[in-house]
Coordinates of C-alpha atoms in Angstrom, one line a residue:
Chain M
M1 CA 39.9 4.1 8.5
T2 CA 41.1 0.5 8.4
V3 CA 38.8 -2.4 8.5
E4 CA 40.1 -5.9 9.3
T5 CA 37.9 -8.9 9.1
V6 CA 38.4 -12.3 10.5
H7 CA 35.6 -14.6 9.6
K8 CA 34.8 -18.2 9.1
G9 CA 32.8 -19.3 6.1
M10 CA 29.1 -19.1 6.5
A11 CA 26.9 -21.8 5.2
L12 CA 24.5 -20.6 2.6
S13 CA 21.0 -21.9 2.5
G14 CA 20.6 -24.5 -0.3
V15 CA 18.2 -23.7 -3.1
A16 CA 16.5 -26.4 -5.1
A17 CA 18.0 -27.2 -8.4
A18 CA 15.5 -26.3 -11.2
I19 CA 17.8 -25.6 -14.1
T20 CA 19.6 -28.4 -15.9
V21 CA 22.3 -27.5 -18.4
A22 CA 21.3 -28.2 -22.0
A23 CA 24.2 -26.5 -23.7
S24 CA 27.2 -25.0 -22.2
V25 CA 28.1 -23.1 -25.4
A26 CA 25.7 -22.0 -28.0
V27 CA 26.8 -22.3 -31.5
G28 CA 25.6 -21.2 -34.9
L29 CA 23.7 -18.1 -33.6
G30 CA 25.9 -15.5 -35.1
T31 CA 25.7 -12.2 -33.3
A32 CA 23.0 -12.6 -30.7
A33 CA 21.0 -9.5 -29.8
G34 CA 22.4 -10.2 -26.3
P35 CA 23.9 -7.9 -23.7
A36 CA 27.4 -9.0 -24.3
E37 CA 29.6 -7.4 -26.9
A38 CA 31.1 -10.8 -27.7
A39 CA 30.3 -12.1 -31.1
T40 CA 29.3 -15.4 -29.7
A41 CA 26.3 -15.7 -27.4
A42 CA 27.0 -16.1 -23.7
P43 CA 26.6 -19.7 -22.4
L44 CA 23.2 -20.1 -20.8
A45 CA 21.5 -23.1 -19.2
L46 CA 18.4 -23.2 -21.4
E47 CA 16.3 -25.9 -19.8
G48 CA 13.9 -25.5 -16.9
S49 CA 12.9 -22.5 -14.9
A50 CA 15.3 -19.9 -13.7
A51 CA 13.2 -19.6 -10.5
P52 CA 12.1 -22.1 -7.9
S53 CA 9.7 -24.5 -9.6
P54 CA 6.8 -25.0 -9.2
W55 CA 6.5 -21.4 -8.2
K56 CA 5.0 -20.8 -4.8
R57 CA 4.0 -17.3 -3.6
Y58 CA 6.2 -15.8 -0.9
K59 CA 4.9 -17.1 2.4
D60 CA 4.3 -13.8 4.1
W61 CA 2.1 -12.6 1.2
N62 CA -1.7 -12.9 0.9
Q63 CA -2.2 -16.6 -0.1
A64 CA -5.6 -16.3 -1.6
D65 CA -6.2 -17.8 -5.0
W66 CA -7.7 -15.6 -7.7
S67 CA -7.7 -18.1 -10.6
K68 CA -11.3 -17.1 -11.4
F69 CA -9.9 -13.8 -12.5
N70 CA -7.4 -12.7 -15.1
D71 CA -3.7 -12.6 -14.5
L72 CA -1.0 -11.5 -16.9
A73 CA -0.7 -15.0 -18.4
H74 CA -4.4 -15.7 -18.4
P75 CA -6.3 -12.8 -20.1
D76 CA -9.6 -14.6 -20.6
R77 CA -10.7 -15.7 -17.2
A78 CA -12.6 -12.7 -15.9
P79 CA -16.4 -13.0 -15.7
A80 CA -18.1 -11.3 -18.7
P81 CA -18.7 -7.6 -18.2
P82 CA -22.3 -6.2 -18.2
K83 CA -23.7 -5.0 -21.5
P84 CA -23.4 -1.2 -21.9
G85 CA -26.4 0.5 -20.4
E86 CA -28.1 -2.7 -19.1
L87 CA -28.3 -1.8 -15.4
R88 CA -28.5 -4.5 -12.8
Q89 CA -32.1 -4.4 -11.6
V90 CA -32.4 -4.9 -7.8
A91 CA -35.3 -4.3 -5.4
D92 CA -34.8 -1.2 -3.2
P93 CA -31.2 -0.4 -4.3
G94 CA -30.9 2.3 -1.6
K95 CA -32.6 0.5 1.2
G96 CA -29.6 -0.1 3.4
D97 CA -28.0 0.9 6.7
P98 CA -25.9 4.0 6.2
A99 CA -23.8 3.3 9.3
K100 CA -22.9 -0.2 7.9
G101 CA -22.2 1.4 4.5
K102 CA -19.9 3.9 6.1
Q103 CA -18.0 1.2 7.9
L104 CA -17.5 -0.7 4.6
A105 CA -16.5 2.4 2.7
F106 CA -13.9 3.3 5.4
S107 CA -12.7 -0.2 6.2
R108 CA -9.4 -1.5 4.9
A109 CA -10.2 -4.9 6.3
R110 CA -12.6 -5.9 3.5
G111 CA -10.1 -4.9 0.8
G112 CA -12.4 -2.1 -0.4
G113 CA -11.4 1.1 1.2
C114 CA -13.3 3.7 -0.9
L115 CA -11.0 6.3 0.8
S116 CA -8.1 4.9 -1.2
C117 CA -9.4 6.9 -4.1
H118 CA -12.2 9.1 -2.9
I119 CA -12.7 11.9 -0.4
M120 CA -16.0 11.3 1.4
G121 CA -17.2 14.3 3.4
P122 CA -16.1 15.8 6.7
E123 CA -15.8 12.5 8.5
T124 CA -13.3 11.2 6.0
L125 CA -10.4 9.4 7.8
E126 CA -6.8 10.5 7.6
M127 CA -5.0 10.7 4.2
P128 CA -7.7 10.0 1.7
G129 CA -6.7 9.6 -2.0
N130 CA -7.8 11.7 -4.9
S131 CA -7.5 9.4 -7.8
G132 CA -11.3 9.1 -8.0
P133 CA -13.9 12.0 -7.8
D134 CA -14.5 13.7 -4.5
L135 CA -17.8 12.2 -3.3
S136 CA -18.3 14.5 -0.3
E137 CA -21.5 16.0 -1.8
I138 CA -22.7 13.0 -3.9
G139 CA -26.0 13.0 -1.9
T140 CA -26.9 16.3 -3.6
W141 CA -26.1 15.3 -7.1
G142 CA -29.5 13.9 -7.7
R143 CA -28.3 10.4 -8.6
S144 CA -30.9 7.7 -8.3
D145 CA -30.2 4.8 -5.9
L146 CA -30.2 2.4 -8.8
E147 CA -27.5 4.4 -10.6
L148 CA -25.3 4.5 -7.5
F149 CA -25.9 0.8 -6.9
N150 CA -24.7 0.0 -10.4
R151 CA -21.7 2.4 -10.1
V152 CA -20.5 0.4 -7.1
W153 CA -21.7 -3.0 -8.3
D154 CA -20.0 -2.8 -11.7
A155 CA -19.4 0.7 -13.2
R156 CA -18.5 -0.8 -16.6
V157 CA -22.2 -0.7 -17.4
F158 CA -21.7 3.1 -17.8
N159 CA -18.1 3.1 -19.1
A160 CA -16.4 0.0 -20.3
E161 CA -12.9 1.5 -19.6
T162 CA -13.6 2.7 -16.1
T163 CA -10.8 2.4 -13.5
M164 CA -13.5 1.7 -10.8
P165 CA -13.3 -2.0 -9.8
P166 CA -16.5 -4.0 -10.2
W167 CA -17.0 -4.4 -6.5
G168 CA -20.2 -6.4 -6.6
A169 CA -19.7 -8.3 -9.9
H170 CA -16.3 -9.6 -8.7
G171 CA -17.6 -10.6 -5.3
Y172 CA -16.2 -8.1 -2.9
Y173 CA -19.6 -7.0 -1.6
T174 CA -23.0 -8.7 -1.5
E175 CA -26.1 -6.9 -2.8
Q176 CA -27.1 -5.9 0.7
E177 CA -23.7 -4.5 1.4
V178 CA -23.9 -2.4 -1.8
R179 CA -27.3 -1.2 -0.7
D180 CA -25.7 -0.1 2.6
I181 CA -23.0 1.8 0.7
V182 CA -25.6 3.5 -1.5
A183 CA -27.5 4.5 1.6
F184 CA -24.3 6.0 3.0
L185 CA -23.5 7.8 -0.2
Q186 CA -26.9 9.5 -0.2
T187 CA -26.1 10.9 3.2
L188 CA -23.0 12.8 1.9
K189 CA -24.0 16.4 1.5
T190 CA -21.2 18.5 3.0
P191 CA -17.8 19.4 1.5
A192 CA -14.9 17.8 3.3
T193 CA -12.8 19.7 5.8
F194 CA -9.4 18.7 6.9
A195 CA -8.1 19.1 10.4
N196 CA -4.6 18.4 9.3
P197 CA -3.6 20.1 6.0
L198 CA -1.6 17.0 5.1
D199 CA -4.9 15.1 4.9
D200 CA -6.0 17.2 1.8
P201 CA -4.5 15.3 -1.2
A202 CA -4.7 18.5 -3.2
K203 CA -2.3 20.3 -0.8
R204 CA -0.2 17.3 0.3
P205 CA 3.5 17.8 -0.7
L206 CA 4.8 15.3 -3.3
P207 CA 7.1 12.7 -1.9
V208 CA 10.8 13.3 -2.5
E209 CA 13.3 10.5 -2.0
D210 CA 16.6 12.3 -1.2
R211 CA 18.3 9.9 1.2
D212 CA 21.8 8.9 0.2
W213 CA 21.0 5.5 -1.3
T214 CA 24.7 4.7 -1.8
D215 CA 25.3 4.7 2.0
P216 CA 24.8 1.3 3.6
F217 CA 24.1 3.0 6.9
V218 CA 21.1 4.5 5.2
N219 CA 20.2 1.9 2.7
P220 CA 20.5 -1.8 3.6
S221 CA 20.4 -2.8 -0.1
A222 CA 23.7 -0.9 -0.6
E223 CA 25.2 -3.5 1.6
L224 CA 24.5 -6.0 -1.1
I225 CA 26.9 -4.3 -3.5
D226 CA 29.8 -5.7 -1.5
T227 CA 28.0 -9.0 -0.9
G228 CA 27.4 -9.4 -4.6
R229 CA 31.1 -8.8 -5.3
V230 CA 31.9 -11.6 -2.8
F231 CA 29.6 -14.0 -4.7
F232 CA 31.2 -12.9 -7.9
E233 CA 34.5 -14.3 -6.7
K234 CA 33.1 -17.4 -5.0
P235 CA 33.9 -20.6 -7.0
G236 CA 30.9 -22.7 -8.0
P237 CA 30.7 -26.5 -8.3
S238 CA 32.8 -26.3 -11.5
G239 CA 35.6 -24.7 -9.6
Q240 CA 35.2 -21.5 -11.6
S241 CA 33.8 -18.3 -10.4
C242 CA 32.4 -15.3 -12.3
A243 CA 35.8 -13.6 -11.8
S244 CA 37.6 -16.5 -13.6
C245 CA 36.4 -15.1 -16.9
H246 CA 35.3 -11.6 -16.0
T247 CA 38.6 -10.3 -14.6
D248 CA 37.7 -6.6 -14.6
P249 CA 34.0 -6.4 -13.8
E250 CA 34.1 -2.8 -12.7
T251 CA 35.0 -1.8 -16.3
A252 CA 33.5 -4.6 -18.3
F253 CA 30.0 -4.3 -16.8
K254 CA 29.8 -0.5 -16.7
G255 CA 26.7 0.2 -18.7
W256 CA 25.7 -3.5 -19.1
A257 CA 22.6 -3.4 -16.8
A258 CA 21.5 -0.2 -18.6
R259 CA 21.1 -2.3 -21.7
M260 CA 19.1 -5.0 -19.9
P261 CA 16.7 -6.7 -20.4
Y262 CA 17.2 -8.2 -23.9
Y263 CA 15.3 -10.6 -26.2
E264 CA 17.0 -14.0 -26.0
P265 CA 16.3 -16.0 -29.2
R266 CA 17.4 -19.3 -27.6
L267 CA 14.7 -19.0 -25.0
D268 CA 12.3 -17.0 -27.2
K269 CA 11.7 -14.6 -24.3
V270 CA 13.0 -11.4 -22.7
V271 CA 15.7 -12.0 -20.1
G272 CA 16.6 -9.5 -17.4
V273 CA 19.7 -9.4 -15.2
A274 CA 18.4 -11.8 -12.6
E275 CA 17.4 -14.6 -15.1
F276 CA 20.6 -14.0 -17.0
V277 CA 22.7 -14.5 -13.8
A278 CA 20.7 -17.7 -12.9
R279 CA 21.1 -19.3 -16.3
H280 CA 24.7 -18.1 -17.1
A281 CA 26.0 -19.1 -13.7
K282 CA 24.5 -22.5 -14.0
A283 CA 26.1 -23.0 -17.4
T284 CA 29.6 -21.7 -16.4
T285 CA 30.3 -22.0 -12.6
G286 CA 27.5 -24.5 -12.0
A287 CA 26.1 -22.4 -9.2
E288 CA 22.4 -22.7 -8.5
W289 CA 21.5 -19.0 -8.2
L290 CA 17.8 -19.2 -8.8
M291 CA 15.9 -15.9 -9.2
Q292 CA 14.9 -14.4 -5.9
S293 CA 17.5 -16.4 -4.0
P294 CA 19.8 -14.3 -1.7
E295 CA 22.8 -14.9 -4.0
N296 CA 20.9 -13.9 -7.2
T297 CA 19.6 -10.8 -5.5
A298 CA 23.0 -9.8 -4.3
L299 CA 24.5 -10.3 -7.8
H300 CA 21.6 -8.4 -9.3
V301 CA 22.3 -5.4 -7.1
Y302 CA 26.0 -5.5 -7.6
L303 CA 25.9 -5.8 -11.4
T304 CA 23.2 -3.1 -11.7
N305 CA 25.1 -0.8 -9.4
L306 CA 28.1 -1.0 -11.8
S307 CA 26.0 0.9 -14.3
A308 CA 24.9 3.6 -11.8
G309 CA 24.7 6.9 -13.6
T310 CA 24.5 5.3 -17.1
K311 CA 21.3 6.2 -19.0
V312 CA 18.9 3.4 -19.8
K313 CA 19.2 2.5 -23.5
L314 CA 18.0 -0.8 -25.0
D315 CA 18.8 -2.3 -28.4
V316 CA 15.3 -3.3 -29.5
S317 CA 16.2 -3.6 -33.2
S318 CA 15.6 -7.4 -33.4
P319 CA 12.2 -8.7 -34.6
G320 CA 12.0 -10.7 -31.3
A321 CA 12.5 -7.5 -29.2
Q322 CA 9.9 -5.6 -31.3
D323 CA 7.3 -8.3 -30.8
A324 CA 8.1 -8.4 -27.1
L325 CA 7.6 -4.6 -26.9
K326 CA 4.2 -4.9 -28.5
R327 CA 3.1 -7.6 -26.1
G328 CA 4.5 -5.7 -23.2
E329 CA 2.6 -2.5 -24.2
A330 CA -0.6 -4.6 -24.5
L331 CA 0.0 -6.1 -21.1
T332 CA 0.1 -2.7 -19.5
R333 CA -3.6 -2.3 -20.6
L334 CA -4.7 -5.8 -19.6
K335 CA -7.3 -5.7 -16.8
I336 CA -6.3 -8.3 -14.2
G337 CA -7.4 -9.6 -10.8
Q338 CA -10.5 -9.4 -8.7
Q339 CA -10.1 -5.6 -8.8
H340 CA -9.9 -5.8 -12.6
M341 CA -7.3 -3.2 -13.0
A342 CA -4.5 -2.6 -15.5
C343 CA -1.1 -1.1 -15.1
V344 CA -2.3 2.0 -17.0
D345 CA -5.3 2.5 -14.7
C346 CA -3.1 3.5 -11.7
H347 CA 0.0 4.7 -13.5
E348 CA -1.3 6.5 -16.6
K349 CA -5.1 7.2 -16.4
I350 CA -5.1 8.3 -12.8
G351 CA -1.4 8.6 -12.5
E352 CA 0.2 11.4 -10.5
T353 CA -2.6 11.4 -8.0
W354 CA -2.8 9.9 -4.5
L355 CA -3.9 6.4 -3.6
R356 CA -4.6 7.0 0.0
G357 CA -1.1 8.2 1.3
Q358 CA 0.8 6.8 -1.7
F359 CA 1.6 8.9 -4.7
L360 CA 1.1 7.1 -8.0
G361 CA 4.0 7.6 -10.4
K362 CA 3.7 7.3 -14.2
L363 CA 5.2 4.4 -16.0
P364 CA 8.4 5.9 -17.5
G365 CA 11.4 5.9 -15.3
Q366 CA 10.1 3.4 -12.7
V367 CA 12.5 0.6 -13.6
A368 CA 15.7 2.7 -13.3
H369 CA 15.9 2.6 -9.5
F370 CA 15.4 -1.2 -9.2
P371 CA 16.5 -3.4 -7.5
L372 CA 15.7 -1.3 -4.4
W373 CA 15.2 -1.4 -0.7
R374 CA 11.5 -1.4 0.1
T375 CA 11.2 0.3 3.4
S376 CA 7.6 -0.9 3.9
R377 CA 8.7 -4.6 3.5
Q378 CA 12.3 -4.3 4.8
E379 CA 13.5 -6.3 1.8
T380 CA 15.5 -5.9 -1.4
W381 CA 13.2 -6.2 -4.4
D382 CA 13.9 -6.3 -8.1
I383 CA 11.3 -5.2 -10.7
R384 CA 9.9 -8.7 -11.1
K385 CA 9.0 -9.0 -7.4
R386 CA 7.4 -5.6 -7.7
F387 CA 5.3 -6.9 -10.7
Q388 CA 4.3 -9.8 -8.5
W389 CA 3.3 -7.5 -5.6
C390 CA 1.3 -5.1 -7.9
G391 CA -0.7 -8.2 -9.1
V392 CA -1.3 -9.5 -5.6
Q393 CA -2.4 -6.0 -4.4
I394 CA -5.2 -6.0 -7.1
R395 CA -6.0 -9.6 -6.2
A396 CA -4.4 -11.2 -9.3
N397 CA -2.3 -14.4 -9.1
D398 CA 1.4 -13.8 -9.4
L399 CA 3.5 -15.5 -12.0
P400 CA 7.0 -17.1 -11.6
P401 CA 9.6 -14.3 -11.7
D402 CA 11.0 -15.6 -15.0
A403 CA 7.6 -15.6 -16.7
K404 CA 7.6 -14.5 -20.3
E405 CA 4.9 -12.0 -19.6
Y406 CA 7.0 -10.2 -16.9
G407 CA 9.9 -10.2 -19.5
D408 CA 7.6 -8.5 -22.0
L409 CA 6.5 -6.0 -19.4
E410 CA 10.0 -5.3 -18.3
I411 CA 11.4 -4.7 -21.7
Y412 CA 8.5 -2.3 -22.5
L413 CA 8.8 -0.4 -19.3
T414 CA 12.6 -0.2 -19.7
H415 CA 12.3 1.0 -23.3
I416 CA 10.0 3.8 -22.3
S417 CA 12.5 4.8 -19.6
E418 CA 15.2 5.4 -22.1
G419 CA 17.4 8.3 -20.9
W420 CA 16.7 7.8 -17.2
P421 CA 20.0 7.2 -15.3
I422 CA 20.4 3.9 -13.4
E423 CA 20.2 4.8 -9.7
A424 CA 20.2 1.5 -8.0
P425 CA 19.9 0.1 -5.5
N426 CA 17.6 2.9 -4.5
I427 CA 15.1 3.3 -1.6
R428 CA 11.3 3.4 -2.0
H429 CA 8.3 2.9 0.2
Chain H
M1 CA 25.6 -11.9 3.9
A2 CA 28.3 -14.1 2.6
D3 CA 31.0 -12.0 4.1
I4 CA 31.0 -10.4 7.5
K5 CA 32.1 -6.8 6.9
P6 CA 32.1 -4.2 9.7
R7 CA 31.5 -0.6 8.7
I8 CA 32.1 2.4 10.9
K9 CA 31.5 6.1 10.7
V10 CA 33.5 8.3 13.0
P11 CA 34.5 11.9 12.3
K12 CA 38.1 12.3 11.2
T13 CA 38.5 15.4 13.3
A14 CA 37.0 16.9 16.4
K15 CA 37.6 19.7 19.0
K16 CA 38.8 18.8 22.4
G17 CA 35.9 17.9 24.6
E18 CA 33.5 17.5 21.7
V19 CA 30.8 14.9 21.8
V20 CA 31.0 12.9 18.6
E21 CA 28.5 10.4 17.1
I22 CA 29.8 7.0 16.3
K23 CA 27.9 4.7 14.0
T24 CA 28.7 1.0 13.4
L25 CA 27.1 -1.5 11.1
V26 CA 28.1 -5.1 10.6
S27 CA 26.6 -7.5 8.1
H28 CA 25.6 -10.6 10.0
V29 CA 22.6 -13.0 9.8
M30 CA 22.0 -12.9 13.6
E31 CA 20.3 -16.4 13.3
S32 CA 18.3 -16.6 16.5
G33 CA 18.3 -20.3 17.0
Q34 CA 14.5 -20.2 17.2
R35 CA 13.7 -20.8 13.6
K36 CA 13.3 -24.1 11.8
D37 CA 14.3 -25.0 8.3
A38 CA 12.1 -26.6 5.6
E39 CA 12.7 -30.1 7.1
G40 CA 11.6 -28.9 10.6
K41 CA 15.1 -29.0 12.0
T42 CA 16.2 -26.1 14.2
I43 CA 18.6 -23.7 12.5
P44 CA 21.5 -23.4 14.9
R45 CA 22.0 -20.1 16.7
K46 CA 24.6 -17.8 15.3
I47 CA 24.7 -14.3 16.5
I48 CA 27.1 -11.6 17.5
N49 CA 26.9 -11.9 21.2
R50 CA 29.2 -9.1 22.3
F51 CA 30.4 -5.7 21.0
T52 CA 33.1 -3.5 22.4
C53 CA 34.5 -0.1 21.6
E54 CA 37.8 1.2 23.0
F55 CA 39.6 4.5 22.6
N56 CA 43.4 4.3 23.0
G57 CA 42.9 1.1 24.9
K58 CA 40.4 2.5 27.3
P59 CA 36.8 1.1 27.3
V60 CA 34.2 3.5 25.7
C61 CA 31.2 1.1 25.3
E62 CA 30.6 -2.5 25.8
M63 CA 27.4 -4.4 25.2
T64 CA 26.0 -8.0 25.1
L65 CA 23.7 -8.8 22.3
H66 CA 20.9 -11.4 22.4
P67 CA 18.9 -13.4 19.9
A68 CA 16.2 -10.7 19.4
I69 CA 18.6 -8.3 17.7
S70 CA 17.8 -8.4 14.0
A71 CA 20.3 -9.1 11.2
N72 CA 23.0 -6.6 10.3
P73 CA 23.1 -4.9 13.8
F74 CA 23.4 -1.1 13.6
I75 CA 24.9 0.3 16.8
S76 CA 25.2 4.0 17.3
F77 CA 26.5 5.9 20.4
F78 CA 28.2 9.1 21.5
A79 CA 31.7 9.6 23.0
K80 CA 33.4 12.7 24.4
V81 CA 36.9 13.0 23.0
E82 CA 39.7 14.8 24.9
E83 CA 42.7 13.7 22.8
S84 CA 43.7 12.4 19.4
G85 CA 43.7 8.6 19.1
T86 CA 42.2 5.5 17.7
F87 CA 38.8 3.9 18.3
T88 CA 38.9 0.1 18.2
F89 CA 35.7 -1.8 17.5
T90 CA 35.3 -5.5 18.1
W91 CA 32.4 -7.8 17.4
Y92 CA 32.4 -11.3 18.9
D93 CA 30.6 -14.1 17.0
D94 CA 29.0 -17.2 18.6
D95 CA 31.3 -19.4 16.4
G96 CA 34.4 -17.8 18.0
S97 CA 35.1 -15.4 15.1
V98 CA 36.1 -11.9 16.0
Y99 CA 35.6 -9.0 13.7
K100 CA 37.6 -5.8 14.2
A101 CA 37.7 -2.3 12.8
E102 CA 39.4 0.9 13.9
S103 CA 39.3 4.5 13.1
K104 CA 41.7 7.4 13.9
I105 CA 40.5 10.8 15.1
D106 CA 42.5 14.0 15.3
V107 CA 41.5 16.2 18.2
T108 CA 42.4 19.9 18.1
A109 CA 42.3 22.3 21.1

C-alpha cells in the first residue's frame, strides 16, 4: 500500500497565551527527580497556568455552580453533617404520594435516580445498579417512616461514612418529595423479576474491552499518534521544534510516559505529561500548547503511546513525591460535591458493582489506558479531564487541569498502578 | 488534524469474483462553514467535497460530500474483483488540495 498526500497547511486555532517564560534553563538544581535522564533539569516555563486561565468549564458540560459544596481544592465548604443518632424530626414522614415518589426514584431528570444503585421491585426500569442494597422488599422490613425519611434525607445520621448521598440535606429533594419517596418505599413488598436477564446486575456479564485500540479505523484517538508526531516536528515561534533536540523520539521516549507524572520541585507540584509538554514547549520552541488544546492532546497521545507495553513504575523517592502521595491518597477519601462522595466510595467501597449499566472499576490500573477515546463523549480524554468529569458527575466544581490537587491524585493513582502496562490511547465508554 | 493523512484497508489478495470490503478513513476537520469563532466571525467552510475510487482506471465508486459529514470521514463500500490490479482513492478538498492513496490487490482464479 502506498499513500501519497498532497496538502496545504491548515490553520490551527489560536490558544490564549497563559504561560510566560521565567527561566529557559534551570540551574543549581542538581539532579532533579524529573522524568529526563539528563543531569540538568529540563527547561520549563514556570510562571502562570499551563491551562487556559481563568479556567472555564467545557461549554457542553453541566454549567451549574456547586461552590456551596466541597471540591478537591476546598475541603471545608460542605454543610455540617447531622450529629450521630439525632434524627431529623418531621411531621408525618411517610405521608406522601407513592406515585410521585416512584417517579422521583426512577427519574434521571432530577439527578437522583435511585435505580443507579438500587433494585426496586418488579417495576424496576431496565439495567438497575447493585452498588446499594436491593430495596425490592423494603416495605416488609418493618422500618419506621421516620427512619426511611432520614436514610434518604441524610443517612450520615446512622453511619458517618455511608456512600449514600445526603439527598435532602444537600438540597436535591424537598421534605415533601422525601415523604413521597418514603411512601413509595413502603409499597415495595415483592422481589424483583427481570424480563431480560441482562437487567439483573448479578447476572450481567462484565464489560470486556477487546477492540483493537491501535487501529485508527476502530479508535479515533489512535489517529492522534500520527498527528502528535507532526506537531513534534512542527517548528514553534523560536524556529525550533521538539525534533530539533529530540532527534530519535521513538527510542528516547520509550518508557518515559510510564514514569510520569513526577514531582517538580521548581513548581512544588506534581506534573504529568500534558503539563510538562505545555511548559517545556513554551520554554524551548515557544509554542503555546496549553493543556486540553488539540495540539497538547495530540502530543500527549503520541508521547504516551511511545511507552505502550512498558509497565508503570514511578520514582517516588523524593520527599516532595512522598508528600504528594500522602495528599493524593487523602484526596481519594475526601467527600466532595452536592452528592458528597469520594473516589473511594465508588471505586473501592462499592467497587466492582454496577452503577446502573456501568461497571465500577477499582482504583489501581485505571490510569494506564489514558489518554483514551471516550465513546460516550466522542472525544480524546486524558486522566485530568476524567477527574474533572468525575467531579461534575457528583456535582462538584471542576478545577483547572493543571491543579495541584489533580497532580497529587494522579501521582497516587499511578503509583498504585505500578506494574500495569501502558495501553494508550485506549477506548472506554 | 494538522496533517491530512488518508488511510485505506483493502485485502491484499482475493479470489476472482469475490466481493471485498474496502474501508477508507481520512483525517480532516470537515469545517461546515456554519460555525462561528469566539469573536462571532464565521469560520470558513473547508470540507472534502468529493471522493472517488477507481480500479485499474475504471470507476468503482464516486460520491459528493456535504457539510453535514463529520470530521475524519470514514467511507466503506464493497467491490467485486475480477482481476489483479490497483485501487486508486482520491479525496478533493474545498481548498483545491487533492489527497491520493492506492492499494494493490492480487486476484487468483
